[in-house]
Short mmCIF file of C-alpha atoms in Angstrom, two decimals:
data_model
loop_
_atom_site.label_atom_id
_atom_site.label_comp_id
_atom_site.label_asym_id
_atom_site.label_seq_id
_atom_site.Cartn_x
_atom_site.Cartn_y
_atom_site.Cartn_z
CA UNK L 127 37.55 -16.51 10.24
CA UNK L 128 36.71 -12.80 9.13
CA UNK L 129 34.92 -14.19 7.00
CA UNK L 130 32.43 -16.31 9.01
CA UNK L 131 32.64 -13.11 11.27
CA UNK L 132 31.39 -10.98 8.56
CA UNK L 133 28.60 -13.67 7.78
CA UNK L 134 27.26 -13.87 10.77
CA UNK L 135 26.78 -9.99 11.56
CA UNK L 136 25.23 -9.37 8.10
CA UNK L 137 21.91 -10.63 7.61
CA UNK L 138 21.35 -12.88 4.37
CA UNK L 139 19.76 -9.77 2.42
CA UNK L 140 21.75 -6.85 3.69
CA UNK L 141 24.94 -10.05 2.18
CA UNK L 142 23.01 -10.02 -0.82
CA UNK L 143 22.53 -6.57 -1.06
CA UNK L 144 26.24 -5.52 -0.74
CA UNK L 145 26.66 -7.66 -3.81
CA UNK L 146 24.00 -6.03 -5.68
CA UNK L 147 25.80 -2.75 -4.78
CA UNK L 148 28.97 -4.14 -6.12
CA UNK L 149 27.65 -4.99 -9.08
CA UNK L 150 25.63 -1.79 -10.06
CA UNK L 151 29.21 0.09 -8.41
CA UNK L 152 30.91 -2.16 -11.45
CA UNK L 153 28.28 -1.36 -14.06
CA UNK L 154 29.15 2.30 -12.82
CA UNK L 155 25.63 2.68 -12.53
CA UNK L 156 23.97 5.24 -9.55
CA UNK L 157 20.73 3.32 -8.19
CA UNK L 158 17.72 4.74 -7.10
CA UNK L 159 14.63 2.64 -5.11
CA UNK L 160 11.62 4.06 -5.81
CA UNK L 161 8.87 3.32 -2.96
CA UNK L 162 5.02 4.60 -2.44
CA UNK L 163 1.60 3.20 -2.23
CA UNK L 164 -0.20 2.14 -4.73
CA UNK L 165 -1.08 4.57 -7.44
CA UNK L 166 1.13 7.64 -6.11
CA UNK L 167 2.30 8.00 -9.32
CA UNK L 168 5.67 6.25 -9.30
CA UNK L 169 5.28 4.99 -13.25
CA UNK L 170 4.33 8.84 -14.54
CA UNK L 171 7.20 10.11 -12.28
CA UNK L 172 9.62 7.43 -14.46
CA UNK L 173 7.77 8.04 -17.62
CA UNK L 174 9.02 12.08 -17.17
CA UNK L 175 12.36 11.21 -16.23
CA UNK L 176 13.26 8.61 -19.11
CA UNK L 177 11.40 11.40 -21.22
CA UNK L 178 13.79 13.72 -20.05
CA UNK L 179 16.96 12.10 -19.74
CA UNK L 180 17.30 8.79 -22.12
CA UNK L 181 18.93 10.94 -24.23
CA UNK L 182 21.81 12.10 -22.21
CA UNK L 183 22.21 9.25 -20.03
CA UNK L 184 22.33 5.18 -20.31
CA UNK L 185 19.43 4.26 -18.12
CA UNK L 186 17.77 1.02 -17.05
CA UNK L 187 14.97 0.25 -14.98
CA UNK L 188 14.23 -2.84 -12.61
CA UNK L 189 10.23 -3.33 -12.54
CA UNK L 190 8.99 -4.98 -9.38
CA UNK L 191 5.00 -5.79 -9.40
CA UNK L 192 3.12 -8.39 -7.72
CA UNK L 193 1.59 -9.58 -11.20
CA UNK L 194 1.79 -8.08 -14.79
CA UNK L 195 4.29 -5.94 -17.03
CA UNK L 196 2.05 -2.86 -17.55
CA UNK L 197 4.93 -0.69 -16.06
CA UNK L 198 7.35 -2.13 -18.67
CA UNK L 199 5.20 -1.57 -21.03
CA UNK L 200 4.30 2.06 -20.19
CA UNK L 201 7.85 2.54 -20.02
CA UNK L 202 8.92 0.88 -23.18
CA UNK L 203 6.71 3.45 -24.91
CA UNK L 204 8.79 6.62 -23.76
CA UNK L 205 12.52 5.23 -24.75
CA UNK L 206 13.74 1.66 -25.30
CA UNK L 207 16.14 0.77 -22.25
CA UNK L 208 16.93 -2.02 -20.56
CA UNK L 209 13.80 -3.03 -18.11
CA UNK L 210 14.20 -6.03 -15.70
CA UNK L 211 10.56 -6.99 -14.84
CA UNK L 212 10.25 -9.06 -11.56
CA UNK L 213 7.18 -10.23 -10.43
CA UNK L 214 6.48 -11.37 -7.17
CA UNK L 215 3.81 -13.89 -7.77
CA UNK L 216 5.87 -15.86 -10.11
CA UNK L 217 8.57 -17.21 -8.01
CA UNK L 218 8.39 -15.32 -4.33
CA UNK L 219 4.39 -16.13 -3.19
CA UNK L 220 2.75 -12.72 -4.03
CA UNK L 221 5.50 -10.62 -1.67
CA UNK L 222 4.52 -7.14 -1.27
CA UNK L 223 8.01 -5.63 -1.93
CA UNK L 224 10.97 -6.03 -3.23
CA UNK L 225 14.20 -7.94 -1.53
CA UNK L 226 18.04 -8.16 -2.18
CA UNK L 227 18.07 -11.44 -3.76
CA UNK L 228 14.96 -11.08 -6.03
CA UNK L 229 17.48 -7.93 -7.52
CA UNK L 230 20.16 -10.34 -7.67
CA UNK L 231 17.90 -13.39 -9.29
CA UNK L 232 16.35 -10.47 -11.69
CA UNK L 233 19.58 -9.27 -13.14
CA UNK L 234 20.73 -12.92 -13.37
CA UNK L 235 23.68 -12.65 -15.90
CA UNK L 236 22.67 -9.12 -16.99
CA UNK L 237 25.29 -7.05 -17.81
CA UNK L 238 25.08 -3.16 -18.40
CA UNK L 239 28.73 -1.56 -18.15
CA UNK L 240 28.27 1.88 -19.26
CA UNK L 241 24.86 2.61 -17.54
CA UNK L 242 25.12 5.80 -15.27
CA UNK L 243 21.55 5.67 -13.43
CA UNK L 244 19.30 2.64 -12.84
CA UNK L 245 15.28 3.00 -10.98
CA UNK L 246 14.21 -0.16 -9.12
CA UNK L 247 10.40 1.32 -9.17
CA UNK L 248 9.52 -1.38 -6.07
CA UNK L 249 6.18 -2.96 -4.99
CA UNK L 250 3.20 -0.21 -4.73
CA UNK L 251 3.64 -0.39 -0.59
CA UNK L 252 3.96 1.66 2.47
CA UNK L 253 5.45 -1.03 4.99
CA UNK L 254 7.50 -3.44 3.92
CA UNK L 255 9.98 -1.90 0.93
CA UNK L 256 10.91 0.35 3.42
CA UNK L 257 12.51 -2.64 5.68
CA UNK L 258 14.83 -4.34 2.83
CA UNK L 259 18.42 -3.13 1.23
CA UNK L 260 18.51 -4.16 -1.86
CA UNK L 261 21.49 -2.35 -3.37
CA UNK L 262 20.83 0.96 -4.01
CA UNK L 263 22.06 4.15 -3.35
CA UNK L 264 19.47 6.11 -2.44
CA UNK L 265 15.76 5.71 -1.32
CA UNK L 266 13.62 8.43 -3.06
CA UNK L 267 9.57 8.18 -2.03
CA UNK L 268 6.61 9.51 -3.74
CA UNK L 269 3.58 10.68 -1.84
CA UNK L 270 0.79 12.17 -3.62
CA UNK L 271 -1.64 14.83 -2.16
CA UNK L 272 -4.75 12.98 -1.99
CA UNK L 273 -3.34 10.18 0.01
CA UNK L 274 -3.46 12.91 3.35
CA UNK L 275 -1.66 14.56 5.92
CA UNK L 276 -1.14 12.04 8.69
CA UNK L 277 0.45 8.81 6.48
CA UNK L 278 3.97 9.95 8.04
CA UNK L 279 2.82 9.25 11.35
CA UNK L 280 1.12 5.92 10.34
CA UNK L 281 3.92 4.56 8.11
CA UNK L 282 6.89 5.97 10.11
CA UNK L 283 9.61 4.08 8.80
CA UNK L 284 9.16 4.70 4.99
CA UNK L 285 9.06 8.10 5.69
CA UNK L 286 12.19 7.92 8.14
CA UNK L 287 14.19 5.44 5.76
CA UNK L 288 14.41 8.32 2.79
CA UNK L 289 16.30 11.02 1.83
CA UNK L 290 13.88 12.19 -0.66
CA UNK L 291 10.26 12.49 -0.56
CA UNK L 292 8.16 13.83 -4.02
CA UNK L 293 5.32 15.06 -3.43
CA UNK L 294 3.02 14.38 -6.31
CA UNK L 295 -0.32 15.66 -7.94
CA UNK L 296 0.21 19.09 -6.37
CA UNK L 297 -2.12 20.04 -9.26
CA UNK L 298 -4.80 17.80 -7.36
CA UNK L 299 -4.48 19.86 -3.64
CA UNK L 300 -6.89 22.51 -3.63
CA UNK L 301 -9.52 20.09 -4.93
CA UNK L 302 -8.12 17.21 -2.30
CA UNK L 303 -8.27 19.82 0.55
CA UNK L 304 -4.97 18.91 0.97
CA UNK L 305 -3.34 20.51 4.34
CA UNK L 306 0.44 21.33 2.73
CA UNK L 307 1.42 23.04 5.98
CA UNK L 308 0.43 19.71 8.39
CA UNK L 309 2.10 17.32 5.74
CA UNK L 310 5.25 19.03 6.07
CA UNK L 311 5.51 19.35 9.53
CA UNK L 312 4.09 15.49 9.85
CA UNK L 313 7.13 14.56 7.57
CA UNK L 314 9.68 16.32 9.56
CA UNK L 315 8.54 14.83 12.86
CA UNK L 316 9.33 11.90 11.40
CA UNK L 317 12.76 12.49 9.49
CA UNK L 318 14.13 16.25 9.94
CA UNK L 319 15.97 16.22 7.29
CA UNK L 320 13.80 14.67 4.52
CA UNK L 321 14.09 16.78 1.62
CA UNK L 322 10.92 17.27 -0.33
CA UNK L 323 10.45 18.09 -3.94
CA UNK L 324 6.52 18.98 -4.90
CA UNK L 325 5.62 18.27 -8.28
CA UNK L 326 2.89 16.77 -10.56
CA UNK L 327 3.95 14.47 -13.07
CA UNK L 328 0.89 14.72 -15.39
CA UNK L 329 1.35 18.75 -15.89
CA UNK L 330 5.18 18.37 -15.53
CA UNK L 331 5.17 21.33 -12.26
CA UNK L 332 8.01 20.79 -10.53
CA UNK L 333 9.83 17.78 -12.29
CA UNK L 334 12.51 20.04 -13.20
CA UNK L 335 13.39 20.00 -9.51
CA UNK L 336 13.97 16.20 -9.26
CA UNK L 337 16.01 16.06 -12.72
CA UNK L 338 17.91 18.61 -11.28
CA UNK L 339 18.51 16.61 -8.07
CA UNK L 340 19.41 13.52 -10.00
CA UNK L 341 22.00 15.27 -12.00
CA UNK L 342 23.26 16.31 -8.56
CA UNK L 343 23.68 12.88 -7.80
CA UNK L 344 25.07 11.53 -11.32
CA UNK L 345 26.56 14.37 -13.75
CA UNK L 346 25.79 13.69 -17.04
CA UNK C 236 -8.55 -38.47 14.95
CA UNK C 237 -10.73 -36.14 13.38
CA UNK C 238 -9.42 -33.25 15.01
CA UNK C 239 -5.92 -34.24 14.30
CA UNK C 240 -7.30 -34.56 10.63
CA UNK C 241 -8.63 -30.72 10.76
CA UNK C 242 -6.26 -29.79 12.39
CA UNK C 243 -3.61 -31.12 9.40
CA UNK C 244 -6.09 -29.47 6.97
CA UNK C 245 -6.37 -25.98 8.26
CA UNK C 246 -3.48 -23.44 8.17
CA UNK C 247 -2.89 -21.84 11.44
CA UNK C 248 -4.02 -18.82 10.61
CA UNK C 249 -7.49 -20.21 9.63
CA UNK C 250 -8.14 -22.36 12.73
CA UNK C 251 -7.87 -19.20 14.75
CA UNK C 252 -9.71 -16.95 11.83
CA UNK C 253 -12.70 -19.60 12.85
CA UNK C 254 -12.48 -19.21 16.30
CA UNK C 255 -12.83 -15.67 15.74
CA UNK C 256 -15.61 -15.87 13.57
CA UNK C 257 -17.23 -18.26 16.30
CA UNK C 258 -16.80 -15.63 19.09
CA UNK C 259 -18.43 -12.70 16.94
CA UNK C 260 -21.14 -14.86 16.19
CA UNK C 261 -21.78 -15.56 19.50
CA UNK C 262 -21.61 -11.47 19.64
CA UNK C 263 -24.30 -11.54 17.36
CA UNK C 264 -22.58 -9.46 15.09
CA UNK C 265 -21.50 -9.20 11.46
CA UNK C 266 -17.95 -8.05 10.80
CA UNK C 267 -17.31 -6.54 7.70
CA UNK C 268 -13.23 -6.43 6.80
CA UNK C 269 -12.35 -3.06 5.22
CA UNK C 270 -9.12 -3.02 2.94
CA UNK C 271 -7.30 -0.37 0.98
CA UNK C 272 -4.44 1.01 -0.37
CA UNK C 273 -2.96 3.71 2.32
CA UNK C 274 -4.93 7.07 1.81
CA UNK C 275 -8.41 5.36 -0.23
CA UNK C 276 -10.08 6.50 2.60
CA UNK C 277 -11.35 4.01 4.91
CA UNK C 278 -10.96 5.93 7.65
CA UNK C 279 -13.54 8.72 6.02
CA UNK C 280 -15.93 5.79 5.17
CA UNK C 281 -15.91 4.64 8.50
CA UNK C 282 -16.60 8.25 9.71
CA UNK C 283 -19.41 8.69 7.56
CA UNK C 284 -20.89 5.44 8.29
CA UNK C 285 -20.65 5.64 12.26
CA UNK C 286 -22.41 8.73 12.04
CA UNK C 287 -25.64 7.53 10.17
CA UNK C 288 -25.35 4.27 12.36
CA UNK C 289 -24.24 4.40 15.65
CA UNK C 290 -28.20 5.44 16.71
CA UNK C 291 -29.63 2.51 14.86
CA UNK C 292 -26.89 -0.18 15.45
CA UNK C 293 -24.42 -1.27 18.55
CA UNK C 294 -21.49 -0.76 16.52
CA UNK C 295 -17.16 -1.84 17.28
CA UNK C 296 -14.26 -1.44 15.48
CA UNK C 297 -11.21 -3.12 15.31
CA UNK C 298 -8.74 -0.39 14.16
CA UNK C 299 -5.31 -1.68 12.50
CA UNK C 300 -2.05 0.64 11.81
CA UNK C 301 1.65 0.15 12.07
CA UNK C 302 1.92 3.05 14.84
CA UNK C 303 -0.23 5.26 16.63
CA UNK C 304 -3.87 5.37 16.93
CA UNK C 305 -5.15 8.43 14.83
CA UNK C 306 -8.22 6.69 13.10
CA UNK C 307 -9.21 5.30 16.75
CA UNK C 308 -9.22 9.22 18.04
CA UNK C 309 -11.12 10.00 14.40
CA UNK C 310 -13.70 7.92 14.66
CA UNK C 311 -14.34 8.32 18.87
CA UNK C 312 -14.97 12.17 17.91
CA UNK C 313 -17.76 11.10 16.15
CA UNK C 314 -19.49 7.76 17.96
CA UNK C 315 -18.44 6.81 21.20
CA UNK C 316 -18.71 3.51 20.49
CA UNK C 317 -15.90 0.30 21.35
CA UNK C 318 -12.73 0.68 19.47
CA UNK C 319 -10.15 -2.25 19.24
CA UNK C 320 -6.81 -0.49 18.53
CA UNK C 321 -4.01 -3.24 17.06
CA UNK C 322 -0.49 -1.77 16.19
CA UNK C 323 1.59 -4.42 14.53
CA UNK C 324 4.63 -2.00 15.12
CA UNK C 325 4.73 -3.14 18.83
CA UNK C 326 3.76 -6.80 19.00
CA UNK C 327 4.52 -8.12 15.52
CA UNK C 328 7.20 -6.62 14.02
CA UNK C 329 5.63 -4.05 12.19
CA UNK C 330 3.65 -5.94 9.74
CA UNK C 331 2.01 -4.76 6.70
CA UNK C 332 -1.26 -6.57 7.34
CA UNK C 333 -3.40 -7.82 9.95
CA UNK C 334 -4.16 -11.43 10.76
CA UNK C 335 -6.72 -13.63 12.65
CA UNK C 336 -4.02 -14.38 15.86
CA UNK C 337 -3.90 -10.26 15.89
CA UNK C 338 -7.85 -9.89 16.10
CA UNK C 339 -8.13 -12.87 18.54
CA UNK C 340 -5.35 -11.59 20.77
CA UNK C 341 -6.70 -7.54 20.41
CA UNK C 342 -9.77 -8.49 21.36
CA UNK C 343 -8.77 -11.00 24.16
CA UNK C 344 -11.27 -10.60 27.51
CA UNK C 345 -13.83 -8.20 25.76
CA UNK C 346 -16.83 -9.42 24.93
CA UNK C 347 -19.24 -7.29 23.22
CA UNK C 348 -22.96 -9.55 23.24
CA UNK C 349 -25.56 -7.25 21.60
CA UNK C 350 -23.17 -5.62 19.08
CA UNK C 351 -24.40 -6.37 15.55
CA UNK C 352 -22.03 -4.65 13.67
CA UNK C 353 -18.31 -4.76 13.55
CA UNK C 354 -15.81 -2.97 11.49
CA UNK C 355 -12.05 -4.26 10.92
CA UNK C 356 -10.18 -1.48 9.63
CA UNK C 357 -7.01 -3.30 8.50
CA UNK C 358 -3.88 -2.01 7.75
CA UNK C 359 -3.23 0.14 4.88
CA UNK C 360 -2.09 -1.97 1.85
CA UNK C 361 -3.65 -3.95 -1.57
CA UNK C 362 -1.43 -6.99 -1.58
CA UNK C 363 -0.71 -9.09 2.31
CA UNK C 364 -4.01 -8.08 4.17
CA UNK C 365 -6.28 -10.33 1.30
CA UNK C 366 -4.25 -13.41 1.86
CA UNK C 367 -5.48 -13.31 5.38
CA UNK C 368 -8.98 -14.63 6.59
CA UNK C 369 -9.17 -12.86 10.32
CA UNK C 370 -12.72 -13.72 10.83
CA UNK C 371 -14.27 -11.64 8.84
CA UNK C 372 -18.32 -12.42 7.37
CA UNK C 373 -17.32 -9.96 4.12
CA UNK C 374 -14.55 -8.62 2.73
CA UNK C 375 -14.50 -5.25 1.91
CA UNK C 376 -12.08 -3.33 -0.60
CA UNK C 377 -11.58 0.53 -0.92
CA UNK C 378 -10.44 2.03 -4.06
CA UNK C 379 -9.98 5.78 -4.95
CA UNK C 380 -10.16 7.00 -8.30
CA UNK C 381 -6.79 9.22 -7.98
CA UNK C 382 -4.97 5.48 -7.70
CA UNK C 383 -5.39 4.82 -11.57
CA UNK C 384 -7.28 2.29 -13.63
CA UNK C 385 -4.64 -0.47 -13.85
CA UNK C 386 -4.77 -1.40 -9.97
CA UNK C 387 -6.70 -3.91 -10.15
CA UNK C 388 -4.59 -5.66 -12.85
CA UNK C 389 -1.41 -5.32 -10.49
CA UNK C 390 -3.51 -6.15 -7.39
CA UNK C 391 -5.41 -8.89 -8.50
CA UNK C 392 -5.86 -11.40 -5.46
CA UNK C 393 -7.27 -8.14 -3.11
CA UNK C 394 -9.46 -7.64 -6.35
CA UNK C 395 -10.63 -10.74 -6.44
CA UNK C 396 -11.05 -11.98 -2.55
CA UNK C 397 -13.69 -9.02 -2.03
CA UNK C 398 -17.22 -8.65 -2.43
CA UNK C 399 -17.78 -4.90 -2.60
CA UNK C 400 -15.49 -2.23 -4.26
CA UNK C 401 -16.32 1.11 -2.46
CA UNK C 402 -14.93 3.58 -5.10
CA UNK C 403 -14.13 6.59 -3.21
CA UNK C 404 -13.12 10.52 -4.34
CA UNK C 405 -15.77 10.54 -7.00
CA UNK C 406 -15.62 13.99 -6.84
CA UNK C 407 -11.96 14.19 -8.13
CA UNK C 408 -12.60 12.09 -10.80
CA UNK C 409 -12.73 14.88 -13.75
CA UNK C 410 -9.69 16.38 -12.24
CA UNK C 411 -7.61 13.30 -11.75
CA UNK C 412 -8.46 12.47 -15.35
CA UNK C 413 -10.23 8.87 -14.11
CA UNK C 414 -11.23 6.53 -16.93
CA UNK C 415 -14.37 4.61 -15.02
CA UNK C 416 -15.21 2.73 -17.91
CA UNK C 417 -11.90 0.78 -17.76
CA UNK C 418 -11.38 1.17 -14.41
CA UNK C 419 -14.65 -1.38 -14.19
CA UNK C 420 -13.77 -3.25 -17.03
CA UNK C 421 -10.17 -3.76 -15.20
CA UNK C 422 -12.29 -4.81 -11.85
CA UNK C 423 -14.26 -7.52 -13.74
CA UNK C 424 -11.81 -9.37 -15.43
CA UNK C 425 -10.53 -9.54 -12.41
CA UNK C 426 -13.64 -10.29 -10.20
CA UNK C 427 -16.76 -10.28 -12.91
CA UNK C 428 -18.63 -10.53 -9.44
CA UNK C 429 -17.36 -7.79 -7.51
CA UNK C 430 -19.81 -5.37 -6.69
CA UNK C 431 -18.96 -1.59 -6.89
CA UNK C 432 -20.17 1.64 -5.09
CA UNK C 433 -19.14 4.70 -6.66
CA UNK C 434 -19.15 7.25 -3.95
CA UNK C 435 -17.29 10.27 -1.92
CA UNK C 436 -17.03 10.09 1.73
CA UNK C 437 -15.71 13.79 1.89
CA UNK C 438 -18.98 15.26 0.06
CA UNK C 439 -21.59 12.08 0.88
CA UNK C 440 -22.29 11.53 -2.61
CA UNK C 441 -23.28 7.88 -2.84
CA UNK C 442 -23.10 7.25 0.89
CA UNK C 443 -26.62 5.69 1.07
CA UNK C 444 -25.93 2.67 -1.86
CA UNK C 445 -23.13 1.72 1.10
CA UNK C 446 -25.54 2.12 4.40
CA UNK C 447 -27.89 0.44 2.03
CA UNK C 448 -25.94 -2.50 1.41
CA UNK C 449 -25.11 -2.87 5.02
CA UNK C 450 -28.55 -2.28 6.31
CA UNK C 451 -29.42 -5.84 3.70
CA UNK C 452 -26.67 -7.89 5.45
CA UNK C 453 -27.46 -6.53 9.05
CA UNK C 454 -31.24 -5.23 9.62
CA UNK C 455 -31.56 -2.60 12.13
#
């Protein structure tokens, strides 16, 4: 009777999401979802970090993309990890993010005891990744500058659904006439206690920052 | 018998996309359906354009967003002209895109005879809004050169459903490191008839090739 309880006050993902968690919890593995539009920079942000940190820790990386493996691929290049590529258009009608049970269908028998820190870079989206669990520990965002000021206030609930936001191409503001001041206050409107790491991942500014926050999260 | 039949043939979301498209031609007016990844600039575009049109043209828009109704305010500071504002946070449960039952019920009682020009600024995102006819006479995509050359790769039905690529933030093209020549070879594998506009709505560059192109479909 518990449960039946339990199934009926858990929706079908957040069910299939606990499981997910429970798996990557086995694995031993921290999980981060990686969320923005399209073309914030999500890729180059990974590209740094497995750069950085494939040596001293045993990282994977769940791909999710509508169509295509140019991600992988780009990824592959910089260290050779595990990569899960899941694509939408396949198997789920062209969705435009990613949900509990596409993790769960994507790591299929997969097994990777050992792994300490695993990136689900999700579906290049605003809306909708923001709205499904799908296992991980934290939700980490990237915005870059020349996206403006106001797309707190217009996509409220990715920016309220994160505990980390990095800002990228910081190297691209002063030519963007990007309004730093206005962002940030437009962010904390929205979630006071987002925490915000600036950086550009082509020049490498600021990434220090985020590996540093990650190995606050899982010591090497 | 025959209506049953259509009715059987046509999805839902088309019967009412035809409807609408019945009603704005009874407007007189061509509506042009702008798409984009959040932060290509549409809303700049639109500014741009309502300010070298509003004197020649009766102009509307149908303005789409999740919350709020800051590209409404943007664009009545510089055309006081009809503005349609949809928020799929209140009525449909915050969805990513807009469709044809969302145009027919924002524009409900109003009826604009005269106007000859009507813009659809849809919600901010490359994959849902391009699966969904609303109406529209053209389909119009967005791009900005800080989003990379792979989009339309990963994107490829938005690619591919519109007619015109504005390509917007020309001017940051040098310092976002843009490679146009792939970038359009990326576009016409995709779409070897999409039409492109290079252009910046922040310094005009290129503006005219897009009044240009609307002045052909719509003559003053």
């Amino acid at each position: 009777m518990i449960i039946q309880d339990m199934r009926n006050l858990l929706s079908a993902n957040d069910r299939i999401a606990a499981g997910n968690r429970e798996r990557f919890k086995r694995w031993g593995a921290y999980v981060v979802n990686l969320m923005s539009a399209p073309g914030a920079g999500k890729t180059t942000i990974l590209e740094q970090t497995l750069a950085h940190l494939h040596e001293r820790y045993r990282l994977a990386v769940i791909e999710g993309d509508v169509r295509g493996s140019y991600d992988r691929d780009r990824l592959h290049a910089v260290a050779e990890i595990p990569i899960v590529q899941i694509n939408t258009e396949v198997a789920y009608g062209g969705e435009c993010h990613l949900d509990a049970l596409m993790i769960a269908n994507g790591i299929g028998d997969i097994d990777l005891p050992g792994t300490n820190l695993v990136f689900i870079e999700n579906v290049g989206n605003l809306v909708c990744p923001a709205e499904f669990d799908v296992g991980e520990d934290s939700k980490v965002m990237v915005a870059s500058v020349t996206e403006g000021e106001d797309k707190p206030l217009k996509y409220p609930l990715m920016y309220s659904v994160c505990e980390l936001l990095l800002l990228n191409k910081v190297d691209l503001a002063t030519a963007a006439g990007f309004d730093r001041e206005l962002f940030l206050k437009n962010c904390h409107s929205v979630n006071p206690g987002l925490k915000i790491i600036e950086l550009s991942a082509r020049t490498g500014k600021g990434v220090p920052a985020w590996l540093d926050w990650l190995t606050s999260k899982v010591p090497a």
